[in-house]
Coordinates of C-alpha atoms in Angstrom, one line a residue:
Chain A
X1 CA 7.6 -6.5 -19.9
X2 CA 8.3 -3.3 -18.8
X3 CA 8.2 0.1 -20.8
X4 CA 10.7 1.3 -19.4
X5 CA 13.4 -1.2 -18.9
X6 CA 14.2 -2.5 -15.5
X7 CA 17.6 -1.7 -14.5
X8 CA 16.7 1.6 -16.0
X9 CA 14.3 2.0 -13.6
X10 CA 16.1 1.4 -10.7
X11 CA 18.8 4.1 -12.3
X12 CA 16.7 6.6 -12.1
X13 CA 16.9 6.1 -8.4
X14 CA 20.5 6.9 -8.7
X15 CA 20.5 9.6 -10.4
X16 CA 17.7 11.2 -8.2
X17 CA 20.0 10.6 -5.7
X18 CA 23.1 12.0 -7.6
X19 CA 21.4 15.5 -7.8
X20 CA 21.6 16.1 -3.7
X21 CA 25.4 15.3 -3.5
X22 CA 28.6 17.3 -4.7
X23 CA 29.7 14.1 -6.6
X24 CA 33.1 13.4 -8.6
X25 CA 31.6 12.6 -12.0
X26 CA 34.2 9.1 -12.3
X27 CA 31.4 8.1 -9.0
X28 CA 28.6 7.9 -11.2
X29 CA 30.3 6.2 -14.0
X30 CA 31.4 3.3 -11.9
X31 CA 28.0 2.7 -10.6
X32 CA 25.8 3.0 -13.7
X33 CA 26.6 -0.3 -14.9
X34 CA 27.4 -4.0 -13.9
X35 CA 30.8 -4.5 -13.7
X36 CA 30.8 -8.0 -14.1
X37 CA 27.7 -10.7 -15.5
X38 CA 28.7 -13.8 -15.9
X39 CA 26.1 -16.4 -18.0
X40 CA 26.3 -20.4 -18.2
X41 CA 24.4 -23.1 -19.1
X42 CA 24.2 -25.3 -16.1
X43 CA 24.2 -29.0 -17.5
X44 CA 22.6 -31.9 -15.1
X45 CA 21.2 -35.5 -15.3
X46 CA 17.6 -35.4 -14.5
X47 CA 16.6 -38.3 -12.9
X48 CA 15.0 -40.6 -16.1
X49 CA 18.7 -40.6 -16.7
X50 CA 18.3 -37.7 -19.7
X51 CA 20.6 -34.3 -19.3
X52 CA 19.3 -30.9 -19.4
X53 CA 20.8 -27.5 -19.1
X54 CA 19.4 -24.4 -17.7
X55 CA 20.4 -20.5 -18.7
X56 CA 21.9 -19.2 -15.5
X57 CA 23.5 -15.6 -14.3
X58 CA 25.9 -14.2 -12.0
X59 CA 26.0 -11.0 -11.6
X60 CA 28.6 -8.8 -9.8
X61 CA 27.7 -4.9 -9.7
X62 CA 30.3 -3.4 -7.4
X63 CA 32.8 -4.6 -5.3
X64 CA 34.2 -1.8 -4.1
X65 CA 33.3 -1.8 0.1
X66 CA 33.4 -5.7 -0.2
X67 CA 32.7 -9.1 -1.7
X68 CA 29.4 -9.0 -3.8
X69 CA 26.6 -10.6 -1.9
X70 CA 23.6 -11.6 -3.0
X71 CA 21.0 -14.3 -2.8
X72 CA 20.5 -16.7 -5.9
X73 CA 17.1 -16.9 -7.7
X74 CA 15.6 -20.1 -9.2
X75 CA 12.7 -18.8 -11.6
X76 CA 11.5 -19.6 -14.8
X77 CA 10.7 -16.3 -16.2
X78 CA 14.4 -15.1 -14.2
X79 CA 16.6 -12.7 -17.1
X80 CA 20.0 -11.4 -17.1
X81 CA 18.4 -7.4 -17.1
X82 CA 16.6 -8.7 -13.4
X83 CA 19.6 -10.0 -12.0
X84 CA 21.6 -7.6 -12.7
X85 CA 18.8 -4.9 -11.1
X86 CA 18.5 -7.4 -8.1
X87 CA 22.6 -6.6 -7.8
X88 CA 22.2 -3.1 -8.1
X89 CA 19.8 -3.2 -5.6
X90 CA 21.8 -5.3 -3.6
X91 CA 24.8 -3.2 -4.0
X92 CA 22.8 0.3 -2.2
X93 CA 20.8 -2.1 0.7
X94 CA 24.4 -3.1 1.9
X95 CA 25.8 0.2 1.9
X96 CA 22.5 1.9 3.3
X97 CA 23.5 -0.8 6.2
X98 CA 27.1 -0.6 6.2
X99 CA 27.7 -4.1 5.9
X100 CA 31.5 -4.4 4.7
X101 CA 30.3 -5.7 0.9
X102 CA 29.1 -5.2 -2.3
X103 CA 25.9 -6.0 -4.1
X104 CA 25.3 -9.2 -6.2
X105 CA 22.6 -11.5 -7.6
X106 CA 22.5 -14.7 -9.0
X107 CA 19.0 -16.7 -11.0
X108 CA 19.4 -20.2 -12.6
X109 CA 16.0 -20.3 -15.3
X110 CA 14.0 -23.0 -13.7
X111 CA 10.9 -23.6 -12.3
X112 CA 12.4 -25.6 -9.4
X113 CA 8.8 -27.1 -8.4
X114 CA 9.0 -29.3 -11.9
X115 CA 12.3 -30.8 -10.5
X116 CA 12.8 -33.7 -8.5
X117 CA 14.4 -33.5 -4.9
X118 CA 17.5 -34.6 -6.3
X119 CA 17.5 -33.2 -9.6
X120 CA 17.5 -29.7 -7.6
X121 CA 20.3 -30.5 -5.3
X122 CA 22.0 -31.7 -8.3
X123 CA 21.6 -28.0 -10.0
X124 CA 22.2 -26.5 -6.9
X125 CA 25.9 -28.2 -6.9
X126 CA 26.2 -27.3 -10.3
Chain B
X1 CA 18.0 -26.8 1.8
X2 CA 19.9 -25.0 -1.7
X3 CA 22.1 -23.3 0.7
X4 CA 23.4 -26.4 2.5
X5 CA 23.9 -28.0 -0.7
X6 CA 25.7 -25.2 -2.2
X7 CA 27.9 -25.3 1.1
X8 CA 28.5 -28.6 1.0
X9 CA 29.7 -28.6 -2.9
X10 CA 32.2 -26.0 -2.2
X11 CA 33.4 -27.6 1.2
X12 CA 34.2 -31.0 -1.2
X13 CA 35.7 -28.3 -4.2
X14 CA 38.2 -26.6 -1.6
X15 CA 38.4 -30.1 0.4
X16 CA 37.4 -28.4 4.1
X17 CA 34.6 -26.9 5.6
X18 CA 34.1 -23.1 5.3
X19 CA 30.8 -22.5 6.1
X20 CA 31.2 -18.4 5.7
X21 CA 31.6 -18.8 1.8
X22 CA 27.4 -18.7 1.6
X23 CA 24.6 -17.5 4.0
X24 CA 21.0 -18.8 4.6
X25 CA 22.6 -22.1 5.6
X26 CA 20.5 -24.7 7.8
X27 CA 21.5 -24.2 11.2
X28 CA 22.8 -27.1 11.4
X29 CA 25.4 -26.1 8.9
X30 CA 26.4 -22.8 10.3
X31 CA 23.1 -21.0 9.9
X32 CA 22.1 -18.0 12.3
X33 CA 19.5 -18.2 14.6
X34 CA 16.7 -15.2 13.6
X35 CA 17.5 -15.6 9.9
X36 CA 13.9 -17.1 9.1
X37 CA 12.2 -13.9 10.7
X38 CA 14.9 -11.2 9.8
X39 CA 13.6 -9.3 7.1
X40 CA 9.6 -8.6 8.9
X41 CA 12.0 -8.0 11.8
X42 CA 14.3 -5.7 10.3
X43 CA 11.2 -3.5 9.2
X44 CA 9.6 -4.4 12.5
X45 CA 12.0 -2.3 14.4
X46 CA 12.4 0.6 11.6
X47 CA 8.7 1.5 12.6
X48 CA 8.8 1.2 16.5
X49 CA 11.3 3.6 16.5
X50 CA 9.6 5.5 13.8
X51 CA 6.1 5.2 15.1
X52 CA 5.8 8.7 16.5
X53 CA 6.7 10.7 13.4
X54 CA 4.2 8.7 11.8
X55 CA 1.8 9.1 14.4
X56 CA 1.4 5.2 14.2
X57 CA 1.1 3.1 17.9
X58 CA -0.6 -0.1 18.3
X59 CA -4.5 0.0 17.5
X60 CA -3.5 1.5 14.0
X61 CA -4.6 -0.1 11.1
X62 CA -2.5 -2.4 9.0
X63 CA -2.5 -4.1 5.4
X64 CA -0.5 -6.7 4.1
X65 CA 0.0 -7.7 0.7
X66 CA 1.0 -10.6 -0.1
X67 CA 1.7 -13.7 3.0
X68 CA 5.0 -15.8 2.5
X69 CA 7.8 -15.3 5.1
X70 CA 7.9 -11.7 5.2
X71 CA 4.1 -11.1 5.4
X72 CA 3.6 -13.7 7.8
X73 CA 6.1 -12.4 10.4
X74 CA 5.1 -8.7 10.3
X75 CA 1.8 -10.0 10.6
X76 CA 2.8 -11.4 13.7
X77 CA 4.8 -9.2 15.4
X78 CA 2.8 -6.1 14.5
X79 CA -0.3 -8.0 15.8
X80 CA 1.7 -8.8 18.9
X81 CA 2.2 -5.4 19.8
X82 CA -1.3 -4.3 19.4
X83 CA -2.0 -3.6 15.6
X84 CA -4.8 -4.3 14.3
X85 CA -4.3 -6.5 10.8
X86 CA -7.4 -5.4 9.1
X87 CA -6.5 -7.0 5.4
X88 CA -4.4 -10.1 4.3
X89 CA -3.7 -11.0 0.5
X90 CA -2.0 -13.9 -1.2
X91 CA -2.0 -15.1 -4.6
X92 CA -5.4 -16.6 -4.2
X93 CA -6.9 -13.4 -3.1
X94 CA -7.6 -10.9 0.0
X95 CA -9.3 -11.0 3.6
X96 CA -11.0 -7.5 4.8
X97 CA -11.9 -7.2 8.6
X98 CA -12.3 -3.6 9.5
X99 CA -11.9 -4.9 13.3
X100 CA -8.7 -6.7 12.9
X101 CA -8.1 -10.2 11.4
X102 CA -6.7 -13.1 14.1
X103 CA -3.3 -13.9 13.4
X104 CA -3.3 -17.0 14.6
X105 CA -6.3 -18.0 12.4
X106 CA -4.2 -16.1 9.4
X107 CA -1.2 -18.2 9.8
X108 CA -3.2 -21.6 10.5
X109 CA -5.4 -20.8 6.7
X110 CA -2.3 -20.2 4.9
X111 CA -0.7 -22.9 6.3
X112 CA -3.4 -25.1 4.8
X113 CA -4.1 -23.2 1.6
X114 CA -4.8 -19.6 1.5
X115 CA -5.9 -16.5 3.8
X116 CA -9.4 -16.3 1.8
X117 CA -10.2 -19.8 3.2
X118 CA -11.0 -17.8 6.2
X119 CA -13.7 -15.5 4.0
X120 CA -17.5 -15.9 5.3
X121 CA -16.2 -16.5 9.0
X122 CA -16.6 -14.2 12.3
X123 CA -16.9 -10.8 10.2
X124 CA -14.1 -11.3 7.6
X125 CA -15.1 -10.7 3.7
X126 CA -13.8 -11.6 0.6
X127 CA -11.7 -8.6 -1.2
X128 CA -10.6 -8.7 -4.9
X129 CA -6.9 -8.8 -4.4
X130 CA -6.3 -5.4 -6.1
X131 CA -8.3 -3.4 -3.4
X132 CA -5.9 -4.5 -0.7
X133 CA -3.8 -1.5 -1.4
X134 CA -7.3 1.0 -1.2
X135 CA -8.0 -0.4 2.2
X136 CA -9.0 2.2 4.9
X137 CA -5.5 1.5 7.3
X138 CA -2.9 3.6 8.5
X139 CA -0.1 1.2 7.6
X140 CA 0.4 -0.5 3.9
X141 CA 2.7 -2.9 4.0
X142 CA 3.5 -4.8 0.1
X143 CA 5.1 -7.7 1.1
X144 CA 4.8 -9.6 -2.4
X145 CA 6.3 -8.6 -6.1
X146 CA 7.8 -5.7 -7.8
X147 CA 5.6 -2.8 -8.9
X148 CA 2.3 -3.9 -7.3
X149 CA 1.8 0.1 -6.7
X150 CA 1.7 1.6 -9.7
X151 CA 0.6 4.9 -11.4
X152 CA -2.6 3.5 -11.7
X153 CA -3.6 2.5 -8.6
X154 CA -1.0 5.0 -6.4
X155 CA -3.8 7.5 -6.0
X156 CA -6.3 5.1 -4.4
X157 CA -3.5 4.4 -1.2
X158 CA -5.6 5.4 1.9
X159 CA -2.8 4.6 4.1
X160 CA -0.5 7.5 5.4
X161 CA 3.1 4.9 5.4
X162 CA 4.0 2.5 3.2
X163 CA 6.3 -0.1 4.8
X164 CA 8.3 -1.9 1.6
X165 CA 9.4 -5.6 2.7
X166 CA 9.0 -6.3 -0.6
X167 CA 11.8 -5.3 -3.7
X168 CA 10.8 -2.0 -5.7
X169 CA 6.6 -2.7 -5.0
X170 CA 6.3 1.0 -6.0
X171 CA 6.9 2.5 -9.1
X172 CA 9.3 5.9 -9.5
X173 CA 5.8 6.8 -11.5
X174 CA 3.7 5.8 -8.2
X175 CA 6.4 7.3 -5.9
X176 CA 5.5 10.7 -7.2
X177 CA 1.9 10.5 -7.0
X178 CA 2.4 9.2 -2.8
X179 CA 4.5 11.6 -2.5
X180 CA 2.1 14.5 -3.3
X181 CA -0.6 12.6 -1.1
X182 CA 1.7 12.8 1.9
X183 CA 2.1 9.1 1.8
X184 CA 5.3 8.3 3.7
X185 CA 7.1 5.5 2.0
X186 CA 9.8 3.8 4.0
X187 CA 12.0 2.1 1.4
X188 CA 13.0 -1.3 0.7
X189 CA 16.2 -0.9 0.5
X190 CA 16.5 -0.1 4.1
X191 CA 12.7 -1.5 5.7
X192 CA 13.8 -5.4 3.9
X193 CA 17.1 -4.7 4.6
X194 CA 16.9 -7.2 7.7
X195 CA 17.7 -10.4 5.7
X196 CA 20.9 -9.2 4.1
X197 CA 21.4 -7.9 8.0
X198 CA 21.2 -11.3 9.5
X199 CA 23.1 -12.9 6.8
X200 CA 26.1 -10.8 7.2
X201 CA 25.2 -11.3 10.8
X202 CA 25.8 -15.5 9.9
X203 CA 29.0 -14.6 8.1
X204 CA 30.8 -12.9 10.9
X205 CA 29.4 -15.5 13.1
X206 CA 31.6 -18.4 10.8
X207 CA 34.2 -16.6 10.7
X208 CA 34.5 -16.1 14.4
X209 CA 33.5 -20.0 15.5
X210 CA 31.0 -18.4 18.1
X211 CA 27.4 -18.5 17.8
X212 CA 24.9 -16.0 19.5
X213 CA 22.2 -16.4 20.9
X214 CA 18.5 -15.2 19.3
X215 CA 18.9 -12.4 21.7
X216 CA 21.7 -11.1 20.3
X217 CA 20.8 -11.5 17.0
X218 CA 17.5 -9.2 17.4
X219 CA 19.8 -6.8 19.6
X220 CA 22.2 -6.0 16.8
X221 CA 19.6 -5.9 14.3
X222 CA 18.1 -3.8 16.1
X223 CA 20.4 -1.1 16.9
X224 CA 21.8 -1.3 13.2
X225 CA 18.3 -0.6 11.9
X226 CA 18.1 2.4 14.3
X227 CA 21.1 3.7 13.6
X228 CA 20.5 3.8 9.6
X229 CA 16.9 4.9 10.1
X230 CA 17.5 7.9 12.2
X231 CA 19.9 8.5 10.1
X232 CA 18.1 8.6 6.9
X233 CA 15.5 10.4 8.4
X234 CA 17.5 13.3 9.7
X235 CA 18.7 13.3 5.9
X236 CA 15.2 13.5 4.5
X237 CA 13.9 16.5 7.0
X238 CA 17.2 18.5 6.5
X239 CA 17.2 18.1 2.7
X240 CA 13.3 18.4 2.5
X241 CA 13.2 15.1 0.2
X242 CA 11.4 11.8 0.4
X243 CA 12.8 8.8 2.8
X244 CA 13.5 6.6 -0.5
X245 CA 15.9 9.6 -2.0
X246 CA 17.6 9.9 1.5
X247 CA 18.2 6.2 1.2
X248 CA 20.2 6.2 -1.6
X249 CA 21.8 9.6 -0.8
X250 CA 23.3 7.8 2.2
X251 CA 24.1 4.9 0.6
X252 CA 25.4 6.5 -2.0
X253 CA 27.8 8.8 -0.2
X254 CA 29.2 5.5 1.1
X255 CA 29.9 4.4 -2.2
X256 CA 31.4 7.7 -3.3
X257 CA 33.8 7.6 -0.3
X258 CA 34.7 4.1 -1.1
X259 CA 35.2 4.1 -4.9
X260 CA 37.4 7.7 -4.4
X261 CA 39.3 5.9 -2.0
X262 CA 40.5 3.2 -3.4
X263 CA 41.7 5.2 -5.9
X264 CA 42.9 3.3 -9.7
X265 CA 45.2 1.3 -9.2
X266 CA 44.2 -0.7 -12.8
X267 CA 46.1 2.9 -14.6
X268 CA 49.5 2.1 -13.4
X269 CA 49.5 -1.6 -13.3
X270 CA 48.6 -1.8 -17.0

C-alpha cells in the first residue's frame, strides 16, 4: 500500500495546480472529493450451479461538463480509494481534451481469468 | 467482449438498442474503427508535433516499459517512422539492443510468450526489468502500472522525455527529481488521453447513425491532440512550470469555468 494514500496523491496534483490560477475557493471544494461512490455486491451463478458475489464500485467524481465516463476495472486487488482516483483522473483527462463529460470509474473485485466464459458475461450483465 | 455484453444487457433493460450508452463496443455493435490503437496513437501524434522542442526525430532512441496494447502500438508506429526501439519490457522481463530491436520480431515473441524470448538472438541481451527505465535513450516511454518511476529510481532516467501512456507511472516524489534533471515529462493525462478520445469519438458516432472511416478517426485525433498540446505547452513556457502542472492548469480552468457557471441551483430548490 501506499504511504501516502492514493487519491491523496493525485490531490496534490490539484492543488499544484490551484496555486497558478485566481480560483473561487467553492472551485476547489467541489473537486476535492467524489461526489458520488456507489458499492454493491454483484451476486451470480457460477457455472457448478453455486452463487457468488463480488465487492464492486461505481464511482462518479464530477459531472459538471458532462456525463461521467469512465472505463470499468475487473481486478482482484481493485479498492474503492483506486476507483475513485481512476475518476479523478478521469475527470481532468476529459477536460484537458474537452470532451463534453465528466470523469468516472468503475472495478468489480475479480480476477476475471478464474471465471468461466460465461460466468464473466454473466457478471458483466450484472 | 464485456462491452458488448454490457450493451446488450441495457439494450434488453430499456427494450431497444442504444449503442451510445457504453464505448469500447465490438465493431460489430457500434464500435469505432481506431479504438484498438488510440491511446499509442494519441501519444503518437503529441510527439510529432512536439519532436522539435525535444530535439527528438526518427533515429532517437526509445524505451518501452511494459508491452500490452499501448506498448505494442507505440512500438510500432514509432519504429515505423524511423526510431530506433532500443529496450522492450513485460512482466517476464526486458530486451536491450543498443542498435534498435525489430518490431516485427517484438510483436511476433510477445505474441507467443514474452519479449525476452527473443534474449541471446542477433545482438539483443537480457535486462533485469528494473534497468529499463536507466537505459541510454532519448525517449522513455512507461507504458505498464502506476508508479513504476519512483524516488528511488527517478535519478537513474537517462532519457531527456518521458512519454506517460501509462496512469500516474511517476511519482509527485519522482516528478521533482525529473524535473531538476531536465527530464521533460509529457503527462498521462493528456499523452494516454487517446482512448478516452476515440471513445467519445464512438459516442458521437452512435448518436449520429454515421460511421467514419479510420481516416477520419486518426484526422480528428489528431488535430485534437495538437490543439491541447500546443496549448499546454504555450502554458508551461509562459508560466515557467512543468508540462504535467500545465495539464491540470488547463484542465482545471475548464472546470472552474464550468462549475461557476452552472451556478447552485440545489440552494433554491431546497
Amino acid at each position: 500500500m501506499h504511504a501516502v494514500s492514493m487519491l491523496d496523491q493525485a490531490l496534490t496534483r490539484l492543488d499544484e495546480a490551484a496555486r497558478h490560477l485566481a480560483l473561487d475557493a467553492d472551485v476547489l471544494e467541489k473537486l476535492k472529493y467524489p461526489r458520488e461512490t456507489t458499492k454493491v455486491r454483484l451476486m451470480i451463478r457460477m457455472d457448478d450451479g453455486s452463487r457468488k458475489s463480488f465487492m464492486a464500485w461505481r464511482c462518479r467524481y464530477d459531472d459538471t461538463r458532462g456525463p461521467t465516463k469512465g472505463g470499468i476495472r475487473f481486478h482482484p486487488a481493485s479498492t474503492m480509494e483506486e476507483v475513485e482516483t481512476l475518476a479523478f483522473w478521469m475527470t481532468f483527462k476529459c477536460a484537458v481534451m474537452n470532451l463534453p463529460y465528466g470523469g468516472g470509474k468503475g472495478a468489480v473485485q475479480v480476477d476475471p481469468h478464474t471465471l468461466s466464459k460465461a460466468e464473466l458475461e454473466r457478471l458483466s450483465r450484472a | 467482449m464485456i462491452m458488448g455484453w454490457m450493451a446488450d444487457e441495457y439494450a434488453s433493460i430499456v427494450g431497444e438498442a442504444t449503442p451510445a450508452v457504453i464505448t469500447g463496443k465490438p465493431i460489430a455493435l457500434g464500435g469505432s474503427l481506431g479504438r484498438d490503437d488510440a491511446t499509442a496513437r494519441g501519444g503518437y501524434y503529441l510527439v510529432q508535433r512536439l519532436a522539435r522542442q525535444l530535439a527528438l526525430e526518427p533515429g532517437s532512441r526509445v524505451a518501452i516499459q511494459g508491452f500490452g496494447n499501448a506498448g505494442q502500438h507505440i512500438a510500432r508506429l514509432l519504429g515505423a517512422d524511423g526510431y530506433r526501439i532500443v529496450a522492450v519490457s513485460d512482466s517476464k522481463g526486458a530486451v536491450h539492443c543498443p542498435s534498435g530491436l525489430d518490431i516485427g520480431k517484438l510483436l511476433a515473441a510477445k505474441r507467443q510468450g514474452s519479449v525476452t524470448d527473443l534474449a541471446g538472438t542477433d545482438g539483443v541481451s537480457a535486462l533485469p526489468a528494473d534497468d529499463l527505465v536507466s537505459v541510454d535513450c532519448e525517449l522513455l516511454v512507461p507504458a505498464a502500472l502506476e508508479d513504476m518511476i519512483h524516488e528511488g529510481n527517478a535519478s537513474r532516467v537517462k532519457a531527456r522525455v518521458v512519454l506517460e501512456l501509462a496512469n500516474g507511472p511517476v511519482t509527485p516524489e519522482a516528478d521533482e527529481i525529473l524535473a531538476s534533471k531536465n527530464v521533460v515529462v509529457l503527462p498521462d493525462i493528456l499523452a494516454n488521453a487517446g482512448g478516452v478520445t476515440v471513445s467519445y469519438f464512438e459516442w458521437v458516432q452512435n448518436r449520429q447513425g454515421f460511421y467514419w472511416p479510420v481516416e477520419d478517426v486518426h484526422a480528428r485525433l489528431k488535430t485534437m491532440m495538437e490543439r491541447e498540446g500546443d496549448a499546454i505547452w504555450a502554458l508551461a513556457r509562459d508560466k515557467g512550470i512543468t508540462l504535467r502542472s500545465a495539464a491540470y492548469v488547463h484542465a482545471l480552468s475548464r472546470l472552474a469555468g464550468a462549475i461557476e457557471a452552472h451556478g447552485t441551483q440545489q440552494f433554491f430548490t431546497s
